[in-house]
PDB file of C-alpha atoms in Angstrom:
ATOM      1  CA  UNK A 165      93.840 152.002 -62.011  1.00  0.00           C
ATOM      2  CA  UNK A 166      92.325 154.294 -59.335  1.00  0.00           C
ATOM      3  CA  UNK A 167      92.440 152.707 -55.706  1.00  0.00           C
ATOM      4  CA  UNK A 168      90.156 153.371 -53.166  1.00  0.00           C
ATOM      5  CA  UNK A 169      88.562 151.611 -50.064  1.00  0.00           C
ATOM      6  CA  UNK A 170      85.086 151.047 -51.638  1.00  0.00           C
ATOM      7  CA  UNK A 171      87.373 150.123 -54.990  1.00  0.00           C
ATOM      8  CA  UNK A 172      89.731 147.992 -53.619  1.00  0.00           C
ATOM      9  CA  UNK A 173      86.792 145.785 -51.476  1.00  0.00           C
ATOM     10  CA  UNK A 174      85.351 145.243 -55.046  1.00  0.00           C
ATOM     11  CA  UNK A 175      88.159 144.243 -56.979  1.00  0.00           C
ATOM     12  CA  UNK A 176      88.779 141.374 -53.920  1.00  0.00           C
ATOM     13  CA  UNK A 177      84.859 140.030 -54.051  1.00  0.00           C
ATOM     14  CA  UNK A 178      85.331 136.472 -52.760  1.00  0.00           C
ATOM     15  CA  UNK A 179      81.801 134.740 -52.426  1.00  0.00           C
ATOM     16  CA  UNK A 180      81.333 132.703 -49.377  1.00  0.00           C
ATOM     17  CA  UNK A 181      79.754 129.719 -48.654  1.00  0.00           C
ATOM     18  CA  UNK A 182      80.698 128.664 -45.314  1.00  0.00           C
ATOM     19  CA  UNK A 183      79.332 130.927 -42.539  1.00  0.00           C
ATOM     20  CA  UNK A 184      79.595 130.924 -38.651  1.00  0.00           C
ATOM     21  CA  UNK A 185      76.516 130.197 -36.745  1.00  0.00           C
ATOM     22  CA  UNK A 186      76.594 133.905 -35.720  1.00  0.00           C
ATOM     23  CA  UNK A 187      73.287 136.040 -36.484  1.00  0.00           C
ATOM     24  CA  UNK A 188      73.413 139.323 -38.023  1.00  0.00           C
ATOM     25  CA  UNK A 189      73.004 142.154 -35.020  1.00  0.00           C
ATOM     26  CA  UNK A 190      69.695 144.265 -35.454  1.00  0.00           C
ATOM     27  CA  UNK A 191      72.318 146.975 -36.586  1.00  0.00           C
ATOM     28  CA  UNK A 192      73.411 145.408 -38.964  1.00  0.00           C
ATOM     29  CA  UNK A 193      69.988 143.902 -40.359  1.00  0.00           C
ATOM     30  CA  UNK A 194      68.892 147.500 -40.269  1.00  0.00           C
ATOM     31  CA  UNK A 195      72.283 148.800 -42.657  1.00  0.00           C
ATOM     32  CA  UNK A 196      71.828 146.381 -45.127  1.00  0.00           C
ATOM     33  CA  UNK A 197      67.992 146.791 -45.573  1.00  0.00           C
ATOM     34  CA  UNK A 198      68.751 150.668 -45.291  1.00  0.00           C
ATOM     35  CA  UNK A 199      71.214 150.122 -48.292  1.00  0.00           C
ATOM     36  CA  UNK A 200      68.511 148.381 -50.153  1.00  0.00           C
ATOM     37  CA  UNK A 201      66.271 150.922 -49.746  1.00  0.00           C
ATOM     38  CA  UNK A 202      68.107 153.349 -51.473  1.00  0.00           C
ATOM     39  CA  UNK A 203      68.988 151.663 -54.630  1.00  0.00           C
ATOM     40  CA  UNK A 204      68.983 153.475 -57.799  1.00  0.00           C
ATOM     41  CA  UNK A 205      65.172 152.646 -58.980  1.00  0.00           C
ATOM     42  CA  UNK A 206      63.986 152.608 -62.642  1.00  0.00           C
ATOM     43  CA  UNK A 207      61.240 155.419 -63.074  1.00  0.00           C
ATOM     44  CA  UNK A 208      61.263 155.993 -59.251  1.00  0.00           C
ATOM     45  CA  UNK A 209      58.903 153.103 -59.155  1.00  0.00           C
ATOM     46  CA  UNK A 210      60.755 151.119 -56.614  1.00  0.00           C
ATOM     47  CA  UNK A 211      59.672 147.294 -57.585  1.00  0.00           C
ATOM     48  CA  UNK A 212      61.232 145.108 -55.263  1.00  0.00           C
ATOM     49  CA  UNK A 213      60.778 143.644 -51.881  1.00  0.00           C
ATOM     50  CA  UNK A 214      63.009 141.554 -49.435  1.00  0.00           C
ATOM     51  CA  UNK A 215      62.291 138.913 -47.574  1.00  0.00           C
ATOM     52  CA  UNK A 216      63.974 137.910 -44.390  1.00  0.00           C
ATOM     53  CA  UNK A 217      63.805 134.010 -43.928  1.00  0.00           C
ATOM     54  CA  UNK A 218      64.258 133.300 -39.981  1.00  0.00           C
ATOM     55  CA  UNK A 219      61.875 129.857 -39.928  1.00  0.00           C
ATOM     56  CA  UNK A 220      63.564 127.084 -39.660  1.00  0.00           C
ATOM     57  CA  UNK A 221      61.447 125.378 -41.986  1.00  0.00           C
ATOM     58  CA  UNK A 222      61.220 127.322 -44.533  1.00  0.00           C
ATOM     59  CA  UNK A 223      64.894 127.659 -44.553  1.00  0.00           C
ATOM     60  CA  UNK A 224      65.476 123.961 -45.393  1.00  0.00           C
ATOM     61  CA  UNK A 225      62.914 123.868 -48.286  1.00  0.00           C
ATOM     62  CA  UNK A 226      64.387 126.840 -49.641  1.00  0.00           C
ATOM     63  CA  UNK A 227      67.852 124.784 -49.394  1.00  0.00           C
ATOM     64  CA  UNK A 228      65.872 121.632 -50.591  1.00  0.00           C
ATOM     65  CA  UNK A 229      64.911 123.759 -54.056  1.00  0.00           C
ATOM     66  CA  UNK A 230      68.232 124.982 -54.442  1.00  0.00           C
ATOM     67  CA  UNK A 231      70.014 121.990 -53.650  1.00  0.00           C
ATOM     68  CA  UNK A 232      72.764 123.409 -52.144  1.00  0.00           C
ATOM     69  CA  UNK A 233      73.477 122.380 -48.614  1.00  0.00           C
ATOM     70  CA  UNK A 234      75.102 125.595 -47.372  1.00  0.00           C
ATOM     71  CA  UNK A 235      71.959 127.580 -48.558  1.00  0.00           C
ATOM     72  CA  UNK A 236      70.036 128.557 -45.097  1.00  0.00           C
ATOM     73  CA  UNK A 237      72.316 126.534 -42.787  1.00  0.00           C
ATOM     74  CA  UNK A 238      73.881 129.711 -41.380  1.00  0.00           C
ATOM     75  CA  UNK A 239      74.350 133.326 -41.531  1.00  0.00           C
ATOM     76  CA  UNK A 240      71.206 135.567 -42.369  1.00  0.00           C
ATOM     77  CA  UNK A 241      69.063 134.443 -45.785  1.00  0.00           C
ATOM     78  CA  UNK A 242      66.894 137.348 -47.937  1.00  0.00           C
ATOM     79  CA  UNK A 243      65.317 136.507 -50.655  1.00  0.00           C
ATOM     80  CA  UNK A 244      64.356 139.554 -52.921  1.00  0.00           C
ATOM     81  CA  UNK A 245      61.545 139.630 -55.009  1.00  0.00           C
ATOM     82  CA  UNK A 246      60.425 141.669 -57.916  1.00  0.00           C
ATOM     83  CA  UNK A 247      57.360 143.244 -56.661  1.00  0.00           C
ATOM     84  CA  UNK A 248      54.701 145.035 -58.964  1.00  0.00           C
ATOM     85  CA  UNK A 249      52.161 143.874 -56.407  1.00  0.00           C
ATOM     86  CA  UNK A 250      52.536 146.627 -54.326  1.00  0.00           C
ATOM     87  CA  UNK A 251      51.883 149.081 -57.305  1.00  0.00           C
ATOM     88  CA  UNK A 252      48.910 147.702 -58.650  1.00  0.00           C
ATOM     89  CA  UNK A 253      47.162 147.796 -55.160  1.00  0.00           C
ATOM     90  CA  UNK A 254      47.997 151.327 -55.207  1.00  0.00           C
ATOM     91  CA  UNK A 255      46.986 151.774 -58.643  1.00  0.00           C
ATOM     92  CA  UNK A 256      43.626 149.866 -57.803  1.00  0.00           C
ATOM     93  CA  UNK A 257      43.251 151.658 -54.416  1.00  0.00           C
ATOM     94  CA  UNK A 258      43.118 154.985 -56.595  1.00  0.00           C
ATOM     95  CA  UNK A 259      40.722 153.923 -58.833  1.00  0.00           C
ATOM     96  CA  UNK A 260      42.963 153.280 -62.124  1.00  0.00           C
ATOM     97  CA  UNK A 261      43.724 149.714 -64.268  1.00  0.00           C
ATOM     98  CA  UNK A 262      46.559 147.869 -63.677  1.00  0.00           C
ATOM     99  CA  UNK A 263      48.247 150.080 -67.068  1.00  0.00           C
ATOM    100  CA  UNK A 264      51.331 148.319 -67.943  1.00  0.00           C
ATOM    101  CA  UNK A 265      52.018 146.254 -65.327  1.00  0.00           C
ATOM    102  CA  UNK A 266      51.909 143.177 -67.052  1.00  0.00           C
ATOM    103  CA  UNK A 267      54.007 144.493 -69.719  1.00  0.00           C
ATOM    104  CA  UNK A 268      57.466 142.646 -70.304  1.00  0.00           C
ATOM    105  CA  UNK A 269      59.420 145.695 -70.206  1.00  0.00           C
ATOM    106  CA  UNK A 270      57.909 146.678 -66.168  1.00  0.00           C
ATOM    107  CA  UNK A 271      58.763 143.358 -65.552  1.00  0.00           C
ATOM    108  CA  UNK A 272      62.157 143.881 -66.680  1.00  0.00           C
ATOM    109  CA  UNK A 273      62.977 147.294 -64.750  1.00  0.00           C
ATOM    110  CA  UNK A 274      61.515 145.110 -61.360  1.00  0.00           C
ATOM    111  CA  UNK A 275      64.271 142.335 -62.204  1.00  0.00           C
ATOM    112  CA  UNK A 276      66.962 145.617 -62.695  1.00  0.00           C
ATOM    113  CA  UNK A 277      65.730 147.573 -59.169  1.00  0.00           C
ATOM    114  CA  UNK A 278      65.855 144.280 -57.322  1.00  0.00           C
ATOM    115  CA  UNK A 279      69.514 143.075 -58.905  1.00  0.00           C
ATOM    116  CA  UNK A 280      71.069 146.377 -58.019  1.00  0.00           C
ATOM    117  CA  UNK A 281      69.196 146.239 -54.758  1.00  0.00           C
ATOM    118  CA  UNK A 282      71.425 142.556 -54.251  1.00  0.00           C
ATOM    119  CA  UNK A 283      74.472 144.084 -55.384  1.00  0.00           C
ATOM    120  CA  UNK A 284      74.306 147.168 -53.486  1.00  0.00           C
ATOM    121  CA  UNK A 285      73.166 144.912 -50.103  1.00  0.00           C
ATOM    122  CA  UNK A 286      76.835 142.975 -50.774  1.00  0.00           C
ATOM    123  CA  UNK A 287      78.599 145.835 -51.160  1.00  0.00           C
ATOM    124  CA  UNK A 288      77.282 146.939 -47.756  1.00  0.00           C
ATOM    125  CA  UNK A 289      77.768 143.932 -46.250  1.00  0.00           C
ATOM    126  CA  UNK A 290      81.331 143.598 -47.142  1.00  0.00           C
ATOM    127  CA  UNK A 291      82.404 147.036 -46.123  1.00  0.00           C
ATOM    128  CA  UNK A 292      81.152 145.953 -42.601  1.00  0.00           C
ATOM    129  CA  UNK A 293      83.489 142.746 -42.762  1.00  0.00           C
ATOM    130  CA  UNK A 294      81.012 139.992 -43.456  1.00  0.00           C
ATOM    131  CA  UNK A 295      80.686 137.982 -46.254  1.00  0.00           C
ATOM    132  CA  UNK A 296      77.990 137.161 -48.522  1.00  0.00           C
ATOM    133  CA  UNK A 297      77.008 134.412 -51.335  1.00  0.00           C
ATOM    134  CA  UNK A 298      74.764 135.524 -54.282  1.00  0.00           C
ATOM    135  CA  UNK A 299      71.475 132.513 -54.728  1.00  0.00           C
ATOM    136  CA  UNK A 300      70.503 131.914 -58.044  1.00  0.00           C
ATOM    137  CA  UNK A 301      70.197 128.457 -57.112  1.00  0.00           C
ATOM    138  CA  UNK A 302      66.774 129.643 -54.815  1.00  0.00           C
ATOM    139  CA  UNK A 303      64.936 129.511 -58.545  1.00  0.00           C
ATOM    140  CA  UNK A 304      65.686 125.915 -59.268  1.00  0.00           C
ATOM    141  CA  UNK A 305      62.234 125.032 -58.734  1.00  0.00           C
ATOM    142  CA  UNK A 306      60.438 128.465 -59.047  1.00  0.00           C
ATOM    143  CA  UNK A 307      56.860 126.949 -58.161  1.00  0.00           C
ATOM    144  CA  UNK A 308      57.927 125.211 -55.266  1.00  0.00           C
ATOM    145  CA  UNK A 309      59.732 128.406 -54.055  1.00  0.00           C
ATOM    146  CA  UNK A 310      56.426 130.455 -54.660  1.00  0.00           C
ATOM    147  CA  UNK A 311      54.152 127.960 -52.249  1.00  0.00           C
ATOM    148  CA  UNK A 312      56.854 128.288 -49.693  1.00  0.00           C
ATOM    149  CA  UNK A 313      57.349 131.805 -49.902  1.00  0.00           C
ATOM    150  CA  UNK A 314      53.690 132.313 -50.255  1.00  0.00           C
ATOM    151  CA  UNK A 315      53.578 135.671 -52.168  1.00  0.00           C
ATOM    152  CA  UNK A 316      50.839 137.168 -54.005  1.00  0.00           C
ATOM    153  CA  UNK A 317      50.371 137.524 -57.466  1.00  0.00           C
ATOM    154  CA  UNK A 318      52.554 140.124 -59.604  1.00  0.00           C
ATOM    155  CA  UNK A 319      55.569 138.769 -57.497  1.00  0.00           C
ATOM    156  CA  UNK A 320      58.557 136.951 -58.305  1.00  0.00           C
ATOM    157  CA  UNK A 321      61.690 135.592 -56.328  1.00  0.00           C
ATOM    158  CA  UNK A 322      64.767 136.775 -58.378  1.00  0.00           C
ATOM    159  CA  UNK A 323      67.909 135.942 -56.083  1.00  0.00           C
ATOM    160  CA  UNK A 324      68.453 134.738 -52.626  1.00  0.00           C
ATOM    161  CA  UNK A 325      71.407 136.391 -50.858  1.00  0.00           C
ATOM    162  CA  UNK A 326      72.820 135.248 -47.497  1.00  0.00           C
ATOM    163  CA  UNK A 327      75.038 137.185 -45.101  1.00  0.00           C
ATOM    164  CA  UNK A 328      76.912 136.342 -42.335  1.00  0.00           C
ATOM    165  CA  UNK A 329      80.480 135.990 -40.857  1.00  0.00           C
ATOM    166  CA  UNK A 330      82.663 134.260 -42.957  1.00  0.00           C
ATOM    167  CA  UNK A 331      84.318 130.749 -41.768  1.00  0.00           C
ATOM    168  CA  UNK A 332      86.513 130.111 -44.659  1.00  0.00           C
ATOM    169  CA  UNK A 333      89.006 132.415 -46.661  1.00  0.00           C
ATOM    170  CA  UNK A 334      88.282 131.588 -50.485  1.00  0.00           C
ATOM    171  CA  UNK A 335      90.846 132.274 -53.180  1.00  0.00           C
ATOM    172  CA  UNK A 336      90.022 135.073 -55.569  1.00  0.00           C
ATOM    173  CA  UNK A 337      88.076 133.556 -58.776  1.00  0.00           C
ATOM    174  CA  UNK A 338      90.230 134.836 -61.934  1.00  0.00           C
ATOM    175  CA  UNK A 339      88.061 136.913 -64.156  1.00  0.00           C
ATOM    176  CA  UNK A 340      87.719 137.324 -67.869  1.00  0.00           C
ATOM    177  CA  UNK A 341      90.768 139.327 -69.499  1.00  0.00           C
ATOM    178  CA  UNK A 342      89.397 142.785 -69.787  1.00  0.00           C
ATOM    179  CA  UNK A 343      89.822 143.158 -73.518  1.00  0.00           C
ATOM    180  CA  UNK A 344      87.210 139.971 -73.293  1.00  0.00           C
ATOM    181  CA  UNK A 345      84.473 142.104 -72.134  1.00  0.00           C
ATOM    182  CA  UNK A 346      85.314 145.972 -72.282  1.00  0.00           C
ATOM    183  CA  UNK A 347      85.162 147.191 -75.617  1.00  0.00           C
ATOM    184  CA  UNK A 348      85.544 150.659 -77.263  1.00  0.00           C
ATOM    185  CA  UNK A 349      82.002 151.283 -79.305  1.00  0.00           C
ATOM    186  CA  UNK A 350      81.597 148.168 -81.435  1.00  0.00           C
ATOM    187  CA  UNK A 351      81.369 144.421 -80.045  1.00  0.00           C
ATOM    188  CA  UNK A 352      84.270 142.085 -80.276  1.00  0.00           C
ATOM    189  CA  UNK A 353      83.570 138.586 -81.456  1.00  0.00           C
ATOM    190  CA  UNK A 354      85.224 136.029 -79.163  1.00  0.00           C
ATOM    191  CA  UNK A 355      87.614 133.661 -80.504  1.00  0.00           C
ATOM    192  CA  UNK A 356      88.064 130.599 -78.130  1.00  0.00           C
ATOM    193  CA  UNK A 357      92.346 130.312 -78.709  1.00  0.00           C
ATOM    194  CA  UNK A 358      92.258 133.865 -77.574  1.00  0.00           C
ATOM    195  CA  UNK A 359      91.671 132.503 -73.917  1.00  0.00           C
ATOM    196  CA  UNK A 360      94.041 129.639 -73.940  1.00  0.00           C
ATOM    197  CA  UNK A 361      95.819 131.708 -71.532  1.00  0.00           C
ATOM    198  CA  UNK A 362      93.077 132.211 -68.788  1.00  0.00           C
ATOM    199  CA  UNK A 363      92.029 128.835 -69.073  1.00  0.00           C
ATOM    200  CA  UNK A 364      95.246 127.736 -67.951  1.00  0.00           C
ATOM    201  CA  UNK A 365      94.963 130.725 -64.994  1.00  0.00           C
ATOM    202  CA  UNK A 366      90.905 129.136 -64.327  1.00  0.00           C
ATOM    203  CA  UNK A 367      92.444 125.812 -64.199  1.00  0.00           C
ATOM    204  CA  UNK A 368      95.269 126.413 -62.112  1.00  0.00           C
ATOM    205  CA  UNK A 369      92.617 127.777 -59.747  1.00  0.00           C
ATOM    206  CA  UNK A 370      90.517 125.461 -59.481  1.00  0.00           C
ATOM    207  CA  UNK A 371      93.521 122.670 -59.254  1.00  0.00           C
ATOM    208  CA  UNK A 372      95.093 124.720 -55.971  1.00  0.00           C
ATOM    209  CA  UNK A 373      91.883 126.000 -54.427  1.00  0.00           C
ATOM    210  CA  UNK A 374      91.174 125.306 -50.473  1.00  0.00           C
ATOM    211  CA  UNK A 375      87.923 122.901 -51.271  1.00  0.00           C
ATOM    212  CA  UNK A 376      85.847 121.097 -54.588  1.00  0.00           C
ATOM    213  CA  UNK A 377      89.274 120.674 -56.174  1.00  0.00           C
ATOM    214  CA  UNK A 378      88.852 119.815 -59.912  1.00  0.00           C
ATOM    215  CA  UNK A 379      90.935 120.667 -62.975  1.00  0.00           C
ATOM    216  CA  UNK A 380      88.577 122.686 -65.290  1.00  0.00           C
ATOM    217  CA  UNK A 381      88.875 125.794 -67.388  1.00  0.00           C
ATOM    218  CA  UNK A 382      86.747 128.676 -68.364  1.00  0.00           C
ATOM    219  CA  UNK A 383      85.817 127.087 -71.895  1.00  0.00           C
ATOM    220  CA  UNK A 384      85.402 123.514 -70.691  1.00  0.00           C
ATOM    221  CA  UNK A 385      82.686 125.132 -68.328  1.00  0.00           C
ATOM    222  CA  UNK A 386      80.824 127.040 -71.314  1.00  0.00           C
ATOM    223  CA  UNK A 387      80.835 123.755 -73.458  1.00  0.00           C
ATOM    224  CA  UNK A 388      79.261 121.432 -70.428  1.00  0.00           C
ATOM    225  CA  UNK A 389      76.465 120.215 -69.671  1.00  0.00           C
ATOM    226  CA  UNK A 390      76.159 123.810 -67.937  1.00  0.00           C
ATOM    227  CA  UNK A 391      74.762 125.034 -70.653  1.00  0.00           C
ATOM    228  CA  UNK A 392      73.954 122.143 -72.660  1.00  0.00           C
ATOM    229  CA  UNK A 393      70.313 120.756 -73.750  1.00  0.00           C
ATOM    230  CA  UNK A 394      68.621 119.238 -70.738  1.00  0.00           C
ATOM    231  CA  UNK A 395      65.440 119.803 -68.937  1.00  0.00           C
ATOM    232  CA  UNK A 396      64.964 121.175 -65.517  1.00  0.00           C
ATOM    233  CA  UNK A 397      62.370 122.495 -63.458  1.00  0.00           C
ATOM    234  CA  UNK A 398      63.902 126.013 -64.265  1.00  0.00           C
ATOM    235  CA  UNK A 399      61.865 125.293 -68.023  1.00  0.00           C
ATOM    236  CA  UNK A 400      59.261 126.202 -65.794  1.00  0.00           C
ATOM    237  CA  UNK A 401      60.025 129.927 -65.216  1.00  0.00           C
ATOM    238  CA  UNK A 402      57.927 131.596 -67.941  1.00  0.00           C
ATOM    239  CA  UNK A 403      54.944 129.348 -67.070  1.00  0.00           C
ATOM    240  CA  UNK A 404      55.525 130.348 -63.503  1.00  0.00           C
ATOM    241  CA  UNK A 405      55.895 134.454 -63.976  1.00  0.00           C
ATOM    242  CA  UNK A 406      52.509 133.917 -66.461  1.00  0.00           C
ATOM    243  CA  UNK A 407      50.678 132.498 -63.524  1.00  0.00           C
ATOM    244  CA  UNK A 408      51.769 135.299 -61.170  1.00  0.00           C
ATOM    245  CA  UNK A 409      50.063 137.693 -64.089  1.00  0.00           C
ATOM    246  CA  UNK A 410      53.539 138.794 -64.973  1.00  0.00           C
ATOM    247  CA  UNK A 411      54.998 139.297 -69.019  1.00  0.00           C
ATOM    248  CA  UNK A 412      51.893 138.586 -70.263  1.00  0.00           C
ATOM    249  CA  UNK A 413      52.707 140.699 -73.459  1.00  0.00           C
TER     250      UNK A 413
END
């Protein structure tokens, strides 16, 4: 394998949770968002905003919804949106329809400029020495988040993503074998005894980590109630994206 600085930083992605009370400097606010900026954008159309959450209050609903007690405690929080607003007030301004704006498929290349925007902003943010955590979580209650965030229509929150200096050295999460995900033309079927070996690697991990120690293993994840049949406010999300005028076909 080719190793490189901006290689090697990837291949040793630890997420962090735990963050010193530290803010990010204005230079470094202005990198990251810089960064963003200039994320590879489907059809040049460039469908995604950031927000910056510095109010207190708003911090702790947003960690209320996502029910996760590290989320807004410390470090910097952004939340970036999928944002076809801004294109259908210039499309109105101009005097045209809203076209296919509330087509899936625009929705879709939003969700992919605003994902790579994420990624991109963690790459950044690593390179500079901090450390970062990925919020999915943000969406647990995607009409709550929408009256705190108070966006306009033909907006969605997709991910949360907090920065800051990390206060806790994570071990490194083992991944999928590569053979279990890289494939040469045609898909490969997964057979469950072909991972009996990184289950015992995933369990091991989780048995020896620093914090939440619990023996577990790739599988037993896949087969809990992770994914299982349940109900939770995140049913909501198609009802919530239809009221914000978005996949309506």
């Amino acid at each position: 394998m080719i190793k490189n600085a901006i290689v090697n930083q990837q291949i040793i992605h630890k997420t962090i949770r735990a963050f010193k009370k530290q803010k990010l400097t204005v230079e470094q606010l202005n990198t990251l968002a810089e960064v963003a900026r200039h994320t590879s954008s489907s059809m040049f159309m460039q469908q995604f905003s950031i927000l910056h959450i510095t109010d207190e209050k708003k911090r702790a609903q947003i960690r209320e919804i996502s029910g996760q007690k590290y989320v807004g405690a410390d470090g910097d929080l952004f939340i970036f949106i999928v944002d076809l607003h801004r294109n259908q007030s210039i499309r109105r301004q101009l005097g045209k329809d809203d076209g296919r704006l509330h087509q899936t498929d625009i929705f879709l290349q939003g969700v992919e400029d605003t994902v790579l925007a994420v990624q991109n902003t963690v790459n950044a943010a690593e390179s500079m020495g901090l450390g970062a955590v990925i919020l999915g979580s943000v969406t647990n209650s995607p009409k709550e988040l929408l009256a705190v965030l108070n966006i306009p229509e033909m907006t969605f929150p997709i991910l949360g993503l907090q920065v800051g200096i990390a206060d806790q050295k994570p071990q490194l999460k083992p991944r999928l074998p590569l053979e279990s995900v890289f494939f040469e033309n045609e898909y490969h079927k997964i057979n469950v005894a072909d991972l009996k070996e990184y289950d015992e690697t995933v369990q091991t991990y989780y048995d020896l980590r620093d914090s939440n120690r619990r023996i577990d293993s790739f599988t037993k994840q896949v087969s809990s109630k992770k994914l299982g049949t349940k109900e939770t406010k995140r049913d909501e999300l198609l009802e919530t994206l239809h009221s914000q005028g978005l996949c309506l076909k």
